Coordinates of C-alpha atoms in Angstrom, one line a residue:
X107 CA 0.0 0.0 0.0
X108 CA 1.1 3.5 -0.8
X109 CA 1.2 6.6 1.5
X110 CA -1.1 9.4 0.3
X111 CA 1.9 11.7 0.3
X112 CA 3.6 9.5 -2.2
X113 CA 1.1 10.4 -5.0
X114 CA 2.4 12.7 -7.7
X115 CA -0.2 14.1 -10.1
X116 CA -2.5 11.0 -10.2
X117 CA -5.0 11.2 -13.1
X118 CA -7.7 8.7 -12.2
X119 CA -8.5 7.2 -8.8
X120 CA -10.8 4.2 -8.6
X121 CA -12.8 3.5 -5.5
X122 CA -13.3 -0.3 -5.4
X123 CA -15.7 -2.4 -3.4
X124 CA -13.1 -5.3 -3.3
X125 CA -9.7 -5.8 -4.7
X126 CA -10.6 -8.9 -6.7
X127 CA -13.2 -7.0 -8.8
X128 CA -10.6 -4.3 -9.5
X129 CA -8.1 -6.8 -10.9
X130 CA -10.5 -9.1 -12.7
X131 CA -13.4 -6.9 -13.9
X132 CA -11.8 -3.5 -14.2
X133 CA -8.3 -4.6 -15.3
X134 CA -8.9 -4.1 -19.1
X135 CA -10.5 -0.7 -18.5
X136 CA -7.5 0.4 -16.4
X137 CA -5.1 -0.6 -19.2
X138 CA -7.2 1.3 -21.7
X139 CA -6.8 4.5 -19.5
X140 CA -3.1 3.9 -19.2
X141 CA -2.8 3.5 -23.0
X142 CA -4.1 7.0 -23.3
X143 CA -1.3 8.3 -21.1
X144 CA -3.2 8.5 -17.8
X145 CA -1.8 7.4 -14.4
X146 CA -4.2 5.2 -12.3
X147 CA -4.5 4.5 -8.6
X148 CA -7.1 2.8 -6.5
X149 CA -8.6 2.9 -3.0
X150 CA -9.2 -0.7 -1.9
X151 CA -10.7 -2.2 1.2
X152 CA -8.7 -5.5 1.2
X153 CA -5.5 -7.1 0.0
X154 CA -6.7 -10.5 -1.5
X155 CA -5.8 -9.7 -5.1
X156 CA -3.3 -6.9 -4.4
X157 CA -0.4 -8.5 -6.4
X158 CA -2.6 -8.6 -9.5
X159 CA -3.6 -5.0 -9.0
X160 CA 0.0 -3.8 -8.6
X161 CA 0.8 -5.9 -11.7
X162 CA -1.4 -3.5 -13.6
X163 CA 0.8 -0.6 -12.5
X164 CA -1.8 0.7 -10.1
X165 CA -0.8 2.4 -6.9
X166 CA -3.2 1.5 -4.0
X167 CA -4.3 2.9 -0.7
X168 CA -6.5 1.1 1.8
X169 CA -9.7 2.7 3.0
X170 CA -12.3 1.5 5.5
X171 CA -15.4 -0.2 4.0
X172 CA -18.1 -2.2 5.8
X173 CA -20.2 -3.5 2.8
X174 CA -23.2 -4.6 4.9
X175 CA -23.2 -2.1 7.7
X176 CA -25.9 0.5 7.9
X177 CA -24.9 2.2 11.2
X178 CA -25.1 6.0 10.7
X179 CA -22.2 6.9 13.0
X180 CA -19.9 4.4 11.3
X181 CA -20.8 5.5 7.8
X182 CA -20.2 9.2 8.7
X183 CA -16.8 8.2 10.1
X184 CA -15.9 6.3 7.0
X185 CA -17.1 9.1 4.8
X186 CA -14.9 11.6 6.5
X187 CA -11.9 9.3 6.3
X188 CA -12.6 8.9 2.5
X189 CA -12.7 12.6 2.1
X190 CA -9.4 13.1 3.9
X191 CA -7.7 10.4 1.9
X192 CA -8.9 11.6 -1.4
X193 CA -7.9 15.2 -0.6
X194 CA -4.4 14.0 0.2
X195 CA -4.1 12.0 -3.0
X196 CA -5.6 14.8 -5.0
X197 CA -6.5 13.0 -8.2
X198 CA -7.8 14.7 -11.3
X199 CA -10.8 12.3 -11.6
X200 CA -12.5 9.7 -9.4
X201 CA -14.2 6.5 -10.7
X202 CA -16.4 4.7 -8.2
X203 CA -18.3 1.5 -8.7
X204 CA -20.7 -0.6 -6.5
X205 CA -23.0 0.8 -3.8
X206 CA -20.9 2.0 -1.0
X207 CA -18.1 3.5 -3.1
X208 CA -20.7 5.4 -5.1
X209 CA -22.9 6.7 -2.3
X210 CA -19.9 7.6 0.0
X211 CA -17.0 8.1 -2.5
X212 CA -18.5 10.5 -5.0
X213 CA -19.7 13.1 -2.5
X214 CA -16.4 12.7 -0.6
X215 CA -14.5 13.3 -3.8
X216 CA -16.4 16.4 -4.7
X217 CA -15.9 17.8 -1.2
X218 CA -12.2 17.0 -1.5
X219 CA -12.0 19.2 -4.6
X220 CA -12.2 16.6 -7.4
X221 CA -14.1 18.1 -10.3
X222 CA -14.5 15.1 -12.5
X223 CA -16.3 12.0 -11.1
X224 CA -17.9 8.9 -12.6
X225 CA -20.2 6.2 -11.2
X226 CA -20.6 2.6 -12.4
X227 CA -23.5 0.4 -11.2
X228 CA -22.4 -3.2 -11.6
X229 CA -25.9 -4.4 -11.0
X230 CA -28.4 -3.2 -8.3
X231 CA -28.1 -6.3 -6.2
X232 CA -30.4 -7.9 -3.7
X233 CA -31.7 -4.6 -2.4
X234 CA -33.7 -4.2 -5.6
X235 CA -34.8 -7.8 -5.7
X236 CA -36.5 -8.0 -2.3
X237 CA -39.6 -6.3 -1.2
X238 CA -39.9 -6.7 2.6
X239 CA -40.5 -3.5 4.6
X240 CA -36.9 -3.1 5.8
X241 CA -35.4 -3.6 2.4
X242 CA -37.8 -1.1 0.9
X243 CA -36.8 1.5 3.4
X244 CA -33.1 0.9 2.8
X245 CA -33.7 1.0 -1.0
X246 CA -35.4 4.4 -0.7
X247 CA -32.3 5.8 1.1
X248 CA -29.9 4.3 -1.5
X249 CA -32.1 5.7 -4.3
X250 CA -31.6 9.2 -2.8
X251 CA -27.9 8.6 -2.5
X252 CA -27.6 7.4 -6.1
X253 CA -29.4 10.5 -7.3
X254 CA -27.0 12.7 -5.4
X255 CA -23.9 11.0 -6.6
X256 CA -25.2 10.8 -10.1
X257 CA -26.0 14.5 -10.1
X258 CA -22.4 15.3 -9.0
X259 CA -20.9 13.1 -11.7
X260 CA -20.0 13.5 -15.4
X261 CA -21.7 10.1 -16.2
X262 CA -23.5 7.3 -14.4
X263 CA -22.7 4.0 -16.2
X264 CA -25.1 1.1 -16.1
X265 CA -24.6 -2.4 -17.4
X266 CA -28.1 -3.1 -18.5
X267 CA -31.2 -0.9 -19.4
X268 CA -33.4 -2.3 -16.6
X269 CA -31.1 -0.8 -13.9
X270 CA -31.1 2.5 -15.6
X271 CA -34.9 2.5 -16.0
X272 CA -35.2 1.6 -12.3
X273 CA -33.3 4.7 -11.2
X274 CA -34.8 7.0 -13.8
X275 CA -38.1 6.6 -12.1
X276 CA -36.6 9.1 -9.6
X277 CA -37.2 12.7 -10.8
X278 CA -34.0 14.0 -9.3
X279 CA -31.9 11.2 -11.0
X280 CA -33.7 11.7 -14.4
X281 CA -33.2 15.5 -14.3
X282 CA -29.6 15.8 -13.2
X283 CA -27.8 12.6 -14.1
X284 CA -26.3 11.7 -17.5
X285 CA -26.9 8.0 -17.6
X286 CA -25.1 5.7 -20.1
X287 CA -25.8 2.0 -20.7
X288 CA -22.7 -0.2 -21.6
X289 CA -22.5 -3.9 -22.4
X290 CA -21.3 -5.1 -19.0
X291 CA -17.7 -5.3 -18.1
X292 CA -16.9 -7.2 -21.3
X293 CA -14.5 -10.2 -21.7
X294 CA -11.2 -10.6 -23.5
X295 CA -11.8 -13.3 -26.1
X296 CA -8.1 -14.1 -26.3
X297 CA -8.0 -14.7 -22.5
X298 CA -11.1 -17.0 -22.8
X299 CA -10.4 -18.8 -26.1
X300 CA -13.0 -20.9 -27.9
X301 CA -12.9 -24.7 -27.6
X302 CA -15.3 -27.3 -28.6
X303 CA -17.4 -28.3 -25.6
X304 CA -17.2 -31.9 -24.4
X305 CA -20.4 -33.9 -24.4
X306 CA -19.3 -37.2 -23.0
X307 CA -20.3 -36.8 -20.3
X308 CA -22.5 -33.7 -20.4
X309 CA -21.2 -31.5 -17.6
X310 CA -23.3 -28.5 -16.2
X311 CA -21.3 -25.8 -14.5
X312 CA -22.5 -23.1 -12.0
X313 CA -20.1 -20.2 -11.1
X314 CA -20.9 -17.6 -8.5
X315 CA -21.3 -16.7 -4.8
X316 CA -23.6 -19.1 -2.9
X317 CA -26.3 -16.5 -2.4
X318 CA -30.0 -17.4 -2.6
X319 CA -30.7 -14.9 -5.4
X320 CA -27.8 -16.3 -7.5
X321 CA -29.9 -19.5 -7.9
X322 CA -27.5 -22.0 -6.3
X323 CA -30.4 -23.8 -4.6
X324 CA -32.3 -24.1 -7.9
X325 CA -29.1 -25.5 -9.6
X326 CA -28.8 -28.2 -6.9
X327 CA -32.5 -29.0 -7.0
X328 CA -32.5 -29.3 -10.8
X329 CA -29.4 -31.5 -10.6
X330 CA -31.3 -33.8 -8.3
X331 CA -34.2 -34.0 -10.7
X332 CA -32.0 -34.7 -13.7
X333 CA -29.8 -37.3 -11.8
X334 CA -33.0 -39.3 -10.9
X335 CA -33.8 -39.6 -14.6
X336 CA -30.5 -39.8 -16.3
X337 CA -27.2 -41.4 -15.3
X338 CA -23.7 -40.3 -16.5
X339 CA -24.3 -36.5 -16.2
X340 CA -22.1 -34.3 -14.1
X341 CA -22.8 -31.1 -12.1
X342 CA -20.2 -28.7 -10.8
X343 CA -20.7 -25.6 -8.7
X344 CA -17.7 -23.2 -8.2
X345 CA -18.1 -20.8 -5.3
X346 CA -18.4 -20.7 -1.6
X347 CA -20.6 -19.6 1.2
X348 CA -20.9 -15.9 2.2
X349 CA -22.6 -15.9 5.6
X350 CA -21.7 -12.3 6.2
X351 CA -24.7 -11.4 4.0
X352 CA -28.4 -11.8 4.9
X353 CA -29.0 -13.9 1.8
X354 CA -26.0 -16.2 2.0
X355 CA -26.5 -20.0 1.9
X356 CA -25.2 -21.5 5.2
X357 CA -22.2 -23.7 5.5
X358 CA -24.3 -26.5 6.9
X359 CA -26.4 -26.6 3.8
X360 CA -23.4 -26.7 1.5
X361 CA -21.9 -29.5 3.6
X362 CA -25.1 -31.5 3.1
X363 CA -24.8 -31.0 -0.6
X364 CA -21.2 -32.2 -0.6
X365 CA -22.2 -35.3 1.4
X366 CA -25.1 -36.0 -1.0
X367 CA -22.6 -36.1 -3.8
X368 CA -24.8 -35.2 -6.8
X369 CA -23.1 -31.8 -7.3
X370 CA -19.3 -31.5 -7.1
X371 CA -18.2 -28.5 -5.0
X372 CA -14.5 -27.6 -5.6
X373 CA -14.9 -24.3 -3.6
X374 CA -13.7 -20.9 -4.7
X375 CA -11.0 -20.9 -7.4
X376 CA -8.8 -18.1 -8.6
X377 CA -8.8 -19.2 -12.3
X378 CA -11.9 -20.6 -13.7
X379 CA -10.7 -21.3 -17.2
X380 CA -9.9 -24.9 -16.7
X381 CA -13.4 -25.6 -15.3
X382 CA -14.9 -23.7 -18.3
X383 CA -12.9 -25.8 -20.8
X384 CA -14.2 -29.0 -19.0
X385 CA -17.8 -27.9 -19.0
X386 CA -20.5 -28.5 -21.6
X387 CA -23.1 -25.9 -20.5
X388 CA -23.0 -22.9 -18.2
X389 CA -25.9 -22.5 -15.8
X390 CA -26.6 -19.3 -13.8
X391 CA -30.3 -19.2 -12.6
X392 CA -29.7 -15.8 -11.0
X393 CA -32.4 -13.2 -10.1
X394 CA -29.9 -11.1 -8.1
X395 CA -30.3 -7.9 -10.2
X396 CA -26.9 -8.5 -11.9
X397 CA -25.2 -5.9 -14.1
X398 CA -24.2 -8.4 -16.8
X399 CA -22.7 -11.4 -15.2
X400 CA -19.1 -11.8 -16.2
X401 CA -19.3 -15.5 -15.6
X402 CA -21.8 -15.8 -18.5
X403 CA -19.6 -13.8 -20.8
X404 CA -16.6 -15.9 -19.9
X405 CA -18.5 -19.1 -20.7
X406 CA -19.9 -17.7 -24.0
X407 CA -16.4 -16.6 -25.0
X408 CA -15.2 -20.2 -24.3
X409 CA -18.0 -21.5 -26.5
X410 CA -20.4 -22.8 -23.9
X411 CA -24.2 -22.4 -24.2
X412 CA -25.9 -20.9 -21.2
X413 CA -29.1 -21.4 -19.2
X414 CA -29.9 -18.3 -17.2
X415 CA -32.9 -16.4 -15.8
X416 CA -35.1 -14.0 -17.7
X417 CA -34.0 -11.3 -15.2
X418 CA -32.2 -7.9 -15.5
X419 CA -28.6 -8.3 -16.7
X420 CA -28.9 -12.0 -17.4
X421 CA -31.4 -11.7 -20.2
X422 CA -29.0 -9.5 -22.2
X423 CA -26.7 -12.4 -22.7
X424 CA -29.1 -14.8 -24.4
X425 CA -30.8 -14.8 -27.8
X426 CA -33.5 -17.4 -26.9
X427 CA -32.9 -20.7 -28.6
X428 CA -29.7 -19.4 -30.4
X429 CA -26.9 -19.4 -27.8
X430 CA -29.0 -20.7 -24.8
X431 CA -32.3 -20.4 -23.0
X432 CA -33.9 -18.2 -20.4
X433 CA -36.0 -19.6 -17.6
X434 CA -38.3 -18.0 -15.0
X435 CA -36.6 -17.1 -11.7
X436 CA -36.9 -19.6 -8.9
X437 CA -38.0 -22.4 -11.2
X438 CA -35.9 -25.5 -10.7
X439 CA -38.3 -27.6 -12.8
X440 CA -37.9 -25.4 -15.8
X441 CA -34.1 -25.5 -15.3
X442 CA -34.1 -29.3 -15.2
X443 CA -36.2 -29.4 -18.4
X444 CA -33.6 -27.3 -20.2
X445 CA -30.8 -29.3 -18.9
X446 CA -32.5 -32.5 -20.1
X447 CA -32.9 -30.9 -23.6
X448 CA -29.1 -30.7 -23.9
X449 CA -28.7 -34.2 -22.7
X450 CA -31.2 -35.5 -25.2
X451 CA -29.6 -33.6 -28.1
X452 CA -25.9 -33.1 -27.5
X453 CA -25.5 -31.5 -30.9
X454 CA -27.2 -28.4 -29.5
X455 CA -24.3 -27.8 -27.2
X456 CA -21.8 -27.2 -29.9
X457 CA -24.2 -25.2 -32.1
X458 CA -25.3 -22.9 -29.3
X459 CA -21.8 -22.6 -28.0
X460 CA -20.5 -21.3 -31.3
X461 CA -23.4 -18.8 -31.5
X462 CA -22.4 -17.5 -28.0
X463 CA -18.8 -17.0 -29.0
X464 CA -20.0 -15.0 -32.1
X465 CA -22.2 -12.9 -29.8
X466 CA -19.2 -12.1 -27.6
X467 CA -17.1 -11.0 -30.6
X468 CA -19.9 -8.8 -31.8
X469 CA -20.9 -6.9 -28.7
X470 CA -19.3 -8.1 -25.5
X471 CA -15.5 -7.7 -25.9
X472 CA -13.6 -5.6 -23.4
X473 CA -12.4 -3.4 -26.3
X474 CA -16.0 -2.7 -27.3
X475 CA -17.1 -1.8 -23.7
X476 CA -14.0 0.3 -23.0
X477 CA -14.7 2.4 -26.1
X478 CA -18.3 3.0 -24.9
X479 CA -17.0 4.3 -21.5
X480 CA -14.0 6.3 -22.7
X481 CA -16.2 8.3 -25.1
X482 CA -18.0 9.7 -22.1
X483 CA -14.9 10.6 -20.1
X484 CA -13.3 14.0 -20.8
X485 CA -10.1 13.1 -19.0
X486 CA -9.6 10.2 -21.4
X487 CA -9.8 12.6 -24.3
X488 CA -6.9 15.0 -23.7
X489 CA -7.8 17.5 -26.4
X490 CA -11.2 18.2 -24.8
X491 CA -11.4 20.8 -22.0
X492 CA -13.2 19.7 -18.8
X493 CA -15.4 22.7 -18.6
X494 CA -18.1 23.0 -15.9
X495 CA -20.5 20.4 -14.8
X496 CA -23.9 20.8 -16.4

């Protein structure tokens, strides 16, 4: 980690929700900024992928972040700490993504004297998928914070139109925020090269955090249904429990799945490419309010058909019946039926997989997405004056 006093004329400061996402999901965008001659730094709350971030040539500073805390006193303290740190670093621009970095980081940056700020919503998450009284109250508060941060920023990037439409219901957001929809985070097709999917045996792969809304329970339930009817089929779920969240699947339930033996559970892995190469079909029955799930793009780039939910973010990745299928949320029976269709006709796997690869090359590459975002950033276009915020 750097000292704030070590910074010398930093151009763009990212405020990240976790270090892994900075390295994996923002790495290509950071390189695109650097290729335009800009220096990049980042505020990060943890050190898990710090080596990969430093490998990008990014200076880092640690800042306090409690992702699931809603205590007013604690959030005010973290906000003031953010403002002090940003003022010491004194970047020309700040780019914040995910909920807490946006709602705390953007106002802190503006109060610290940063004139050029950007927001990126990488999905709206479980707050916008649940409708109990407590969640509705928290969502109303977050809506107001999004409107404030959006109004203070040059652009508010969204990864799917449903998320933008959700926030544009707010008059303040619609009036003061320039909102831009981009095609997710993108994927590098050279990093996730095409290969013909294996079909003997047919292997279904789930990748994601073990959260209720990610559809892990539906995946396990569908696997049970298929296994009762069909032998010689394999099911793999990459990921792990996250009991720090209200919607995390418990360790005891995961242990019971492991003992049952229908689904193979390798845990959390740093590099998923080997598992993608070994898979036949990617399954993500998520209704989490994703941006555009990178796991689906990685699978499509590798040449794997997908089964996912007809829900915001996920539906953008599927041309129905061409590169995969959409199913209703929370419908394990529909998922099992689509799995069985691939087992009954393995030729579908290769045809749909090739269609998915073509879709990635057409609209989901990192180069395509980076261009979408850079066009909206004055600091990335050095000949253009910053001017005043509208």
